[in-house]
Coordinates of C-alpha atoms in Angstrom, one line a residue:
M1 CA 12.0 88.4 -18.5
T2 CA 15.3 88.5 -17.4
E3 CA 18.0 88.6 -20.0
S4 CA 21.6 86.8 -19.8
Q5 CA 24.1 89.6 -18.9
R6 CA 27.1 87.1 -19.7
P7 CA 29.4 88.7 -22.6
S8 CA 29.6 86.6 -25.9
G9 CA 32.2 84.6 -26.6
E10 CA 32.9 84.0 -22.9
H11 CA 32.4 80.6 -21.0
P12 CA 30.9 80.5 -17.9
T13 CA 33.0 80.5 -14.8
Y14 CA 32.2 77.6 -12.4
P15 CA 32.9 77.3 -8.8
S16 CA 36.1 75.4 -8.1
Y17 CA 35.1 72.6 -5.5
G18 CA 38.8 71.5 -5.4
N19 CA 40.5 68.7 -7.4
P20 CA 40.3 65.5 -6.4
Y21 CA 42.8 64.1 -8.2
G22 CA 46.2 66.1 -7.1
T23 CA 46.2 69.3 -9.5
G24 CA 46.1 73.0 -8.1
D25 CA 43.0 73.4 -10.2
A26 CA 39.4 72.3 -10.1
A27 CA 39.1 69.7 -13.4
Y28 CA 36.4 67.6 -14.6
P29 CA 37.0 64.2 -13.3
P30 CA 38.0 61.7 -15.8
P31 CA 35.8 58.5 -16.8
P32 CA 36.0 55.7 -14.9
S33 CA 38.3 52.7 -16.1
H34 CA 35.6 50.1 -15.7
R35 CA 33.0 49.2 -18.0
P36 CA 29.5 51.0 -18.5
A37 CA 27.0 49.6 -16.3
E38 CA 23.9 47.6 -17.6
P39 CA 20.5 48.4 -17.3
I40 CA 18.8 47.5 -13.8
A41 CA 16.0 45.0 -13.9
A42 CA 13.2 46.0 -11.3
G43 CA 10.5 43.9 -12.2
P44 CA 8.5 42.1 -14.9
G45 CA 7.9 44.7 -17.5
T46 CA 10.1 47.3 -16.1
T47 CA 14.0 48.5 -16.6
V48 CA 15.6 51.4 -15.0
W49 CA 18.6 53.0 -16.6
P50 CA 21.7 54.3 -14.8
G51 CA 21.7 58.0 -14.5
P52 CA 24.1 60.8 -14.8
G53 CA 27.5 60.5 -13.3
S54 CA 27.4 56.5 -13.2
S55 CA 29.7 54.5 -15.0
A56 CA 27.5 54.9 -18.1
G57 CA 27.2 58.6 -17.7
H58 CA 30.3 59.8 -19.0
G59 CA 31.2 60.4 -22.6
E60 CA 30.0 62.5 -25.6
H61 CA 26.5 63.1 -24.6
G62 CA 26.9 62.8 -20.9
G63 CA 24.8 59.6 -20.0
H64 CA 21.5 60.8 -21.9
G65 CA 19.7 59.3 -24.8
G66 CA 19.9 61.6 -28.0
E67 CA 22.2 64.8 -28.0
G68 CA 23.2 66.3 -25.3
P69 CA 25.6 69.4 -24.1
G70 CA 28.9 69.0 -25.3
P71 CA 32.1 68.4 -23.1
M72 CA 32.8 70.7 -20.0
P73 CA 35.4 73.0 -20.8
S74 CA 39.0 72.5 -19.1
G75 CA 39.4 73.6 -15.9
A76 CA 35.8 73.5 -14.7
A77 CA 34.2 71.5 -12.2
P78 CA 30.6 69.3 -12.6
A79 CA 27.7 71.6 -12.0
P80 CA 26.2 71.1 -8.5
A81 CA 22.8 70.4 -10.6
R82 CA 24.4 67.1 -12.7
H83 CA 24.9 65.7 -9.1
R84 CA 21.7 66.4 -7.7
A85 CA 20.4 64.8 -11.1
R86 CA 21.5 61.3 -9.5
R87 CA 19.1 61.6 -6.8
P88 CA 15.9 61.0 -8.4
V89 CA 17.3 58.6 -10.6
A90 CA 18.8 56.3 -7.8
L91 CA 15.6 57.1 -5.6
L92 CA 13.6 55.5 -8.8
T93 CA 15.7 52.5 -8.7
A94 CA 15.4 51.8 -5.0
V95 CA 11.5 52.4 -5.1
A96 CA 11.3 49.9 -8.1
V97 CA 13.4 47.2 -6.6
A98 CA 11.6 47.6 -3.3
A99 CA 8.1 47.5 -4.9
A100 CA 9.3 44.1 -6.8
I101 CA 10.4 42.4 -3.2
V102 CA 7.4 43.8 -1.5
G103 CA 5.3 42.6 -4.3
G104 CA 6.9 39.1 -3.9
G105 CA 6.5 39.2 -0.4
T106 CA 3.0 40.1 -0.2
A107 CA 2.2 37.5 -2.7
T108 CA 3.7 34.5 -0.7
V109 CA 1.9 36.2 2.5
V110 CA -1.4 35.8 0.6
T111 CA -0.3 32.3 -0.5
Q112 CA 0.2 31.2 3.1
L113 CA -2.8 32.9 4.4
T114 CA -5.2 31.5 1.7
G115 CA -3.6 28.1 1.4
T116 CA -3.2 28.3 -2.5
G117 CA 0.4 27.1 -2.4
T118 CA 1.2 23.7 -3.8
T119 CA -1.5 21.8 -1.6
T120 CA -4.6 21.6 -3.5
T121 CA -8.1 20.8 -2.6
S122 CA -10.8 18.6 -4.0
S123 CA -13.0 21.0 -6.3
S124 CA -16.3 19.0 -4.4
G125 CA -14.8 20.5 -1.1
V126 CA -14.3 17.0 0.5
V127 CA -11.0 15.8 2.1
P128 CA -9.3 13.8 -0.4
G129 CA -9.6 9.8 0.3
T130 CA -12.6 10.4 2.5
T131 CA -16.2 11.2 3.0
V132 CA -15.7 14.4 5.4
A133 CA -16.4 17.5 3.9
Q134 CA -13.5 20.3 4.0
S135 CA -14.9 22.8 6.0
S136 CA -15.8 20.0 9.0
K137 CA -12.4 18.2 9.1
G138 CA -11.7 17.2 12.6
S139 CA -15.1 18.0 13.8
V140 CA -17.2 15.5 15.5
A141 CA -19.9 17.3 13.9
G142 CA -18.5 16.9 10.4
V143 CA -17.6 12.9 11.0
A144 CA -21.2 12.3 12.0
E145 CA -22.7 13.9 9.1
A146 CA -20.2 12.0 6.9
V147 CA -20.2 8.6 8.1
S148 CA -23.7 8.0 9.7
P149 CA -25.4 7.0 6.7
M150 CA -22.8 4.3 6.2
I151 CA -23.7 2.7 9.4
V152 CA -26.9 0.5 10.2
E153 CA -28.9 -1.2 12.6
I154 CA -28.9 -5.3 12.8
N155 CA -31.8 -6.7 14.2
A156 CA -31.1 -10.7 14.4
T157 CA -33.7 -13.3 15.5
S158 CA -32.7 -16.7 16.8
T159 CA -34.4 -19.3 18.9
A160 CA -32.7 -17.8 21.9
G161 CA -34.8 -14.5 21.2
E162 CA -33.8 -10.8 19.4
S163 CA -30.8 -9.0 19.6
T164 CA -29.7 -5.5 18.1
G165 CA -26.3 -4.6 16.9
S166 CA -24.7 -2.4 14.2
G167 CA -22.7 -2.7 10.9
V168 CA -20.9 -0.9 8.6
V169 CA -21.7 -0.7 4.8
I170 CA -18.4 -1.6 2.6
T171 CA -20.1 -1.8 -0.7
S172 CA -22.7 -0.1 -2.5
D173 CA -24.7 -3.4 -3.4
G174 CA -24.9 -4.1 0.1
E175 CA -22.3 -5.8 1.8
V176 CA -22.0 -5.3 5.6
V177 CA -19.3 -6.0 8.1
T178 CA -20.7 -6.6 12.0
N179 CA -19.7 -9.0 14.6
N180 CA -19.9 -12.5 14.5
H181 CA -21.8 -12.5 17.9
V182 CA -24.3 -10.1 16.5
I183 CA -25.8 -12.6 13.8
S184 CA -24.8 -15.8 15.3
G185 CA -27.3 -18.9 15.4
A186 CA -29.7 -16.0 13.5
S187 CA -32.7 -17.4 11.7
S188 CA -33.5 -14.0 10.2
I189 CA -31.8 -10.9 9.8
E190 CA -33.3 -7.3 9.3
V191 CA -31.0 -4.2 8.6
R192 CA -32.2 -0.8 8.9
L193 CA -30.7 1.9 7.0
S194 CA -29.9 5.5 8.7
T195 CA -33.0 7.0 6.3
G196 CA -35.4 4.1 8.4
R197 CA -35.5 1.8 5.1
T198 CA -35.4 -1.7 5.9
Y199 CA -33.8 -4.6 3.8
P200 CA -33.7 -8.5 4.8
A201 CA -30.2 -9.9 4.7
K202 CA -28.5 -13.0 4.1
V203 CA -24.9 -14.2 6.2
V204 CA -22.2 -14.4 3.7
G205 CA -19.6 -15.3 6.0
T206 CA -18.3 -15.5 9.6
D207 CA -15.1 -16.0 11.3
P208 CA -15.5 -16.9 15.1
D209 CA -12.1 -16.0 15.9
K210 CA -11.9 -13.1 14.8
D211 CA -15.6 -12.4 16.3
L212 CA -16.4 -11.0 12.4
A213 CA -19.1 -11.8 10.0
L214 CA -20.1 -10.2 6.5
I215 CA -23.6 -10.2 5.5
R216 CA -25.3 -8.9 2.2
L217 CA -28.4 -6.9 2.0
Q218 CA -31.0 -8.4 -0.4
G219 CA -31.7 -6.1 -3.6
A220 CA -29.8 -3.3 -2.1
S221 CA -28.1 -1.1 -5.0
G222 CA -26.3 2.7 -4.6
L223 CA -25.7 2.6 -1.2
K224 CA -23.1 4.8 0.6
T225 CA -20.1 3.2 1.4
A226 CA -17.6 3.7 4.4
T227 CA -13.9 4.3 3.8
L228 CA -11.6 1.5 5.5
G229 CA -8.7 3.3 6.9
D230 CA -5.2 1.9 8.6
S231 CA -5.4 1.0 12.0
S232 CA -1.4 0.8 12.5
K233 CA -1.4 4.5 12.4
V234 CA -3.6 4.9 15.2
A235 CA -2.0 6.4 18.3
V236 CA -2.8 6.7 22.0
G237 CA -4.9 10.0 22.4
D238 CA -6.2 10.2 19.0
Q239 CA -9.6 11.6 18.7
V240 CA -12.1 9.4 17.7
V241 CA -16.1 9.0 16.9
A242 CA -18.0 5.6 17.5
I243 CA -21.4 5.2 16.0
G244 CA -24.0 2.5 16.3
S245 CA -27.6 1.6 17.7
P246 CA -27.2 0.9 21.4
E247 CA -30.5 -0.1 23.1
G248 CA -32.0 0.2 19.3
L249 CA -31.3 4.1 19.2
T250 CA -30.3 4.2 15.7
G251 CA -27.5 6.4 14.8
T252 CA -26.2 7.1 18.0
V253 CA -22.8 9.1 18.2
T254 CA -20.5 8.9 20.7
S255 CA -17.0 10.4 20.9
G256 CA -13.6 10.0 23.0
I257 CA -10.2 9.0 22.5
V258 CA -8.0 6.2 22.2
S259 CA -6.9 5.2 25.3
A260 CA -4.9 2.0 24.4
L261 CA -3.6 -0.4 22.2
D262 CA -3.1 -4.0 21.8
R263 CA -5.3 -5.0 24.4
D264 CA -5.9 -8.7 24.4
V265 CA -9.7 -9.1 25.0
T266 CA -11.2 -12.4 24.7
V267 CA -14.4 -13.1 23.7
A268 CA -16.7 -16.5 23.4
K269 CA -16.9 -18.5 20.2
D270 CA -20.9 -18.8 19.9
D271 CA -21.8 -22.6 18.6
G272 CA -24.9 -21.1 17.0
S273 CA -27.2 -21.4 20.0
G274 CA -27.5 -17.6 20.3
Q275 CA -25.5 -17.9 23.9
G276 CA -25.0 -14.3 25.2
Q277 CA -27.7 -12.8 23.0
G278 CA -30.5 -10.9 25.1
Q279 CA -33.8 -10.3 24.3
G280 CA -35.6 -6.7 23.6
G281 CA -33.0 -5.3 21.7
Q282 CA -30.4 -5.6 24.6
E283 CA -27.7 -7.3 23.4
Q284 CA -25.1 -8.6 26.1
W285 CA -22.0 -10.2 24.5
P286 CA -19.7 -11.8 27.3
F287 CA -16.0 -11.2 27.3
E288 CA -12.9 -11.5 29.3
F289 CA -10.3 -8.8 30.1
G290 CA -7.5 -8.9 32.5
G291 CA -8.6 -12.2 34.0
R292 CA -12.0 -10.9 34.5
Q293 CA -15.3 -11.8 32.7
F294 CA -18.1 -9.4 32.1
N295 CA -21.7 -9.8 30.7
G296 CA -21.7 -13.2 31.7
D297 CA -19.8 -16.5 31.1
T298 CA -17.5 -16.7 28.3
G299 CA -17.8 -20.2 28.4
E300 CA -15.2 -23.0 27.1
S301 CA -15.0 -21.9 23.7
T302 CA -13.2 -18.5 23.2
T303 CA -10.8 -16.8 20.9
T304 CA -8.8 -13.9 22.0
Y305 CA -7.9 -10.6 19.9
K306 CA -5.9 -7.8 20.2
A307 CA -8.4 -4.8 20.4
I308 CA -8.1 -0.8 20.2
Q309 CA -9.3 0.7 23.7
T310 CA -11.5 3.7 23.7
D311 CA -13.1 5.8 26.1
A312 CA -15.9 6.8 23.7
S313 CA -19.1 5.6 25.3
L314 CA -20.1 2.2 24.0
N315 CA -23.3 0.4 25.1
P316 CA -25.4 -2.7 24.3
G317 CA -26.7 -2.7 20.6
N318 CA -23.1 -0.7 19.8
S319 CA -21.5 -4.3 18.6
G320 CA -20.4 -4.2 15.0
G321 CA -20.5 -0.7 14.5
A322 CA -17.6 2.1 13.6
L323 CA -14.8 3.6 15.6
I324 CA -13.9 6.3 13.2
N325 CA -10.6 8.7 13.2
M326 CA -11.3 12.7 12.4
N327 CA -10.9 12.1 8.6
G328 CA -13.9 10.0 8.7
E329 CA -12.2 6.9 8.3
I330 CA -12.9 3.4 9.9
I331 CA -10.3 2.6 12.0
G332 CA -11.8 -0.1 14.2
I333 CA -15.3 -2.5 14.7
N334 CA -16.6 -1.6 18.1
S335 CA -16.8 -5.4 19.7
A336 CA -17.2 -5.1 23.5
M337 CA -17.6 -2.6 26.2
Y338 CA -17.1 -2.9 30.0
S339 CA -20.1 -1.7 32.7
A340 CA -19.5 -1.5 36.4
G341 CA -22.6 -3.4 36.9
S342 CA -21.7 -6.1 34.6
S343 CA -18.6 -8.0 36.2
G344 CA -19.3 -11.5 38.1
G345 CA -21.7 -12.5 35.5
S346 CA -24.5 -10.0 36.4
S347 CA -26.7 -8.5 33.9
S348 CA -25.4 -4.7 32.6
S349 CA -28.4 -3.6 31.0
S350 CA -29.1 -0.9 33.7
A351 CA -25.5 -0.2 34.4
G352 CA -24.4 1.6 30.8
S353 CA -21.1 3.0 29.7
V354 CA -18.3 3.9 32.0
G355 CA -15.8 4.8 29.2
L356 CA -14.1 1.5 28.6
G357 CA -14.9 0.1 25.3
F358 CA -13.0 -1.9 22.6
A359 CA -12.6 -2.3 18.7
I360 CA -11.4 -4.8 16.6
P361 CA -8.6 -3.1 14.6
V362 CA -9.8 -2.4 10.9
N363 CA -6.4 -4.1 9.8
T364 CA -7.8 -7.1 11.1
L365 CA -11.3 -6.9 9.3
K366 CA -9.3 -5.9 5.6
A367 CA -6.9 -9.2 6.0
D368 CA -10.1 -11.1 6.3
L369 CA -12.3 -10.0 3.9
D370 CA -11.5 -12.5 1.7
T371 CA -12.4 -15.1 4.0
L372 CA -15.4 -13.9 5.2
R373 CA -16.3 -13.5 1.1
S374 CA -15.7 -16.9 0.5
G375 CA -17.5 -18.4 3.8
D376 CA -14.5 -20.4 4.5
G377 CA -14.6 -19.2 8.0
S378 CA -17.8 -20.2 9.0

């Protein structure tokens, strides 16, 4: 062990670094005039105190807690070791502050990536206000899976024969909305659910002016019901899904976009004779658009409504079915379709859809529900 060779009673001599305060000899710098620094808060549960040499580092104990070395001798400069001691503390402070900042930033990034900010989702995984699963939102498959159980096939028998159309379940006890022309003049109505179960149905009310009708399934309960949307929010270009029973093919799904809004479509106001209802499930309902007649003669008694135009494929049997947005909400009741072979009164049974279909806006239906339920529109 090396012993100190310093003579007793003598103070160590420190090298002079110059006097920054203007005197000839090196001197210990006087305390600063400002107040001692407060502790630095570096994050929850962590406090960092200023190190030696800071505004709190001068005084009797040199900035350390407890006892420390006495005052420096007059004429002696601060030891370099004391200056070097500041660096670890400053580094610790910087690291602590940086950690707090990075930690907060990381939490923000995680929140953004996981979507766990202020937005909440249903615990059942369903888009709030709809029947579409959160994981399938925005997909045709998701909409089809969610809404298909609410769309039914309607078979109506009249003196003119049989017709096939579609309907939308709106109450759990069996209220179903459809087109007036699907059930007009029917002596009996049978409804088939997507499960294959059938129910007899009775007409509750009709509104030929709007080509709407309300029927009720007999003995039904606990049915899944559709969500009626807001057709005033529909925009041209919105993606849509159509579900119905064209040519008796129950639960057929097609998709497309909204092609136009507020199209003037004119349909016949059926007098109960079953005019325009074909046989063998090939329902043909005449309508007028742009001054031309399609699917036959509309006759003298007609009504005109503002329709949503879509390029989703609609075929005979889709009438009364649903036009649906990508949130699974009903935005229209499909009512008419144009077929290249249907103009001039010719049959369109073999022509098929060419992407010009029309639907009654759902807001028209919602405004008419009380009238339909009361039967006043019949």
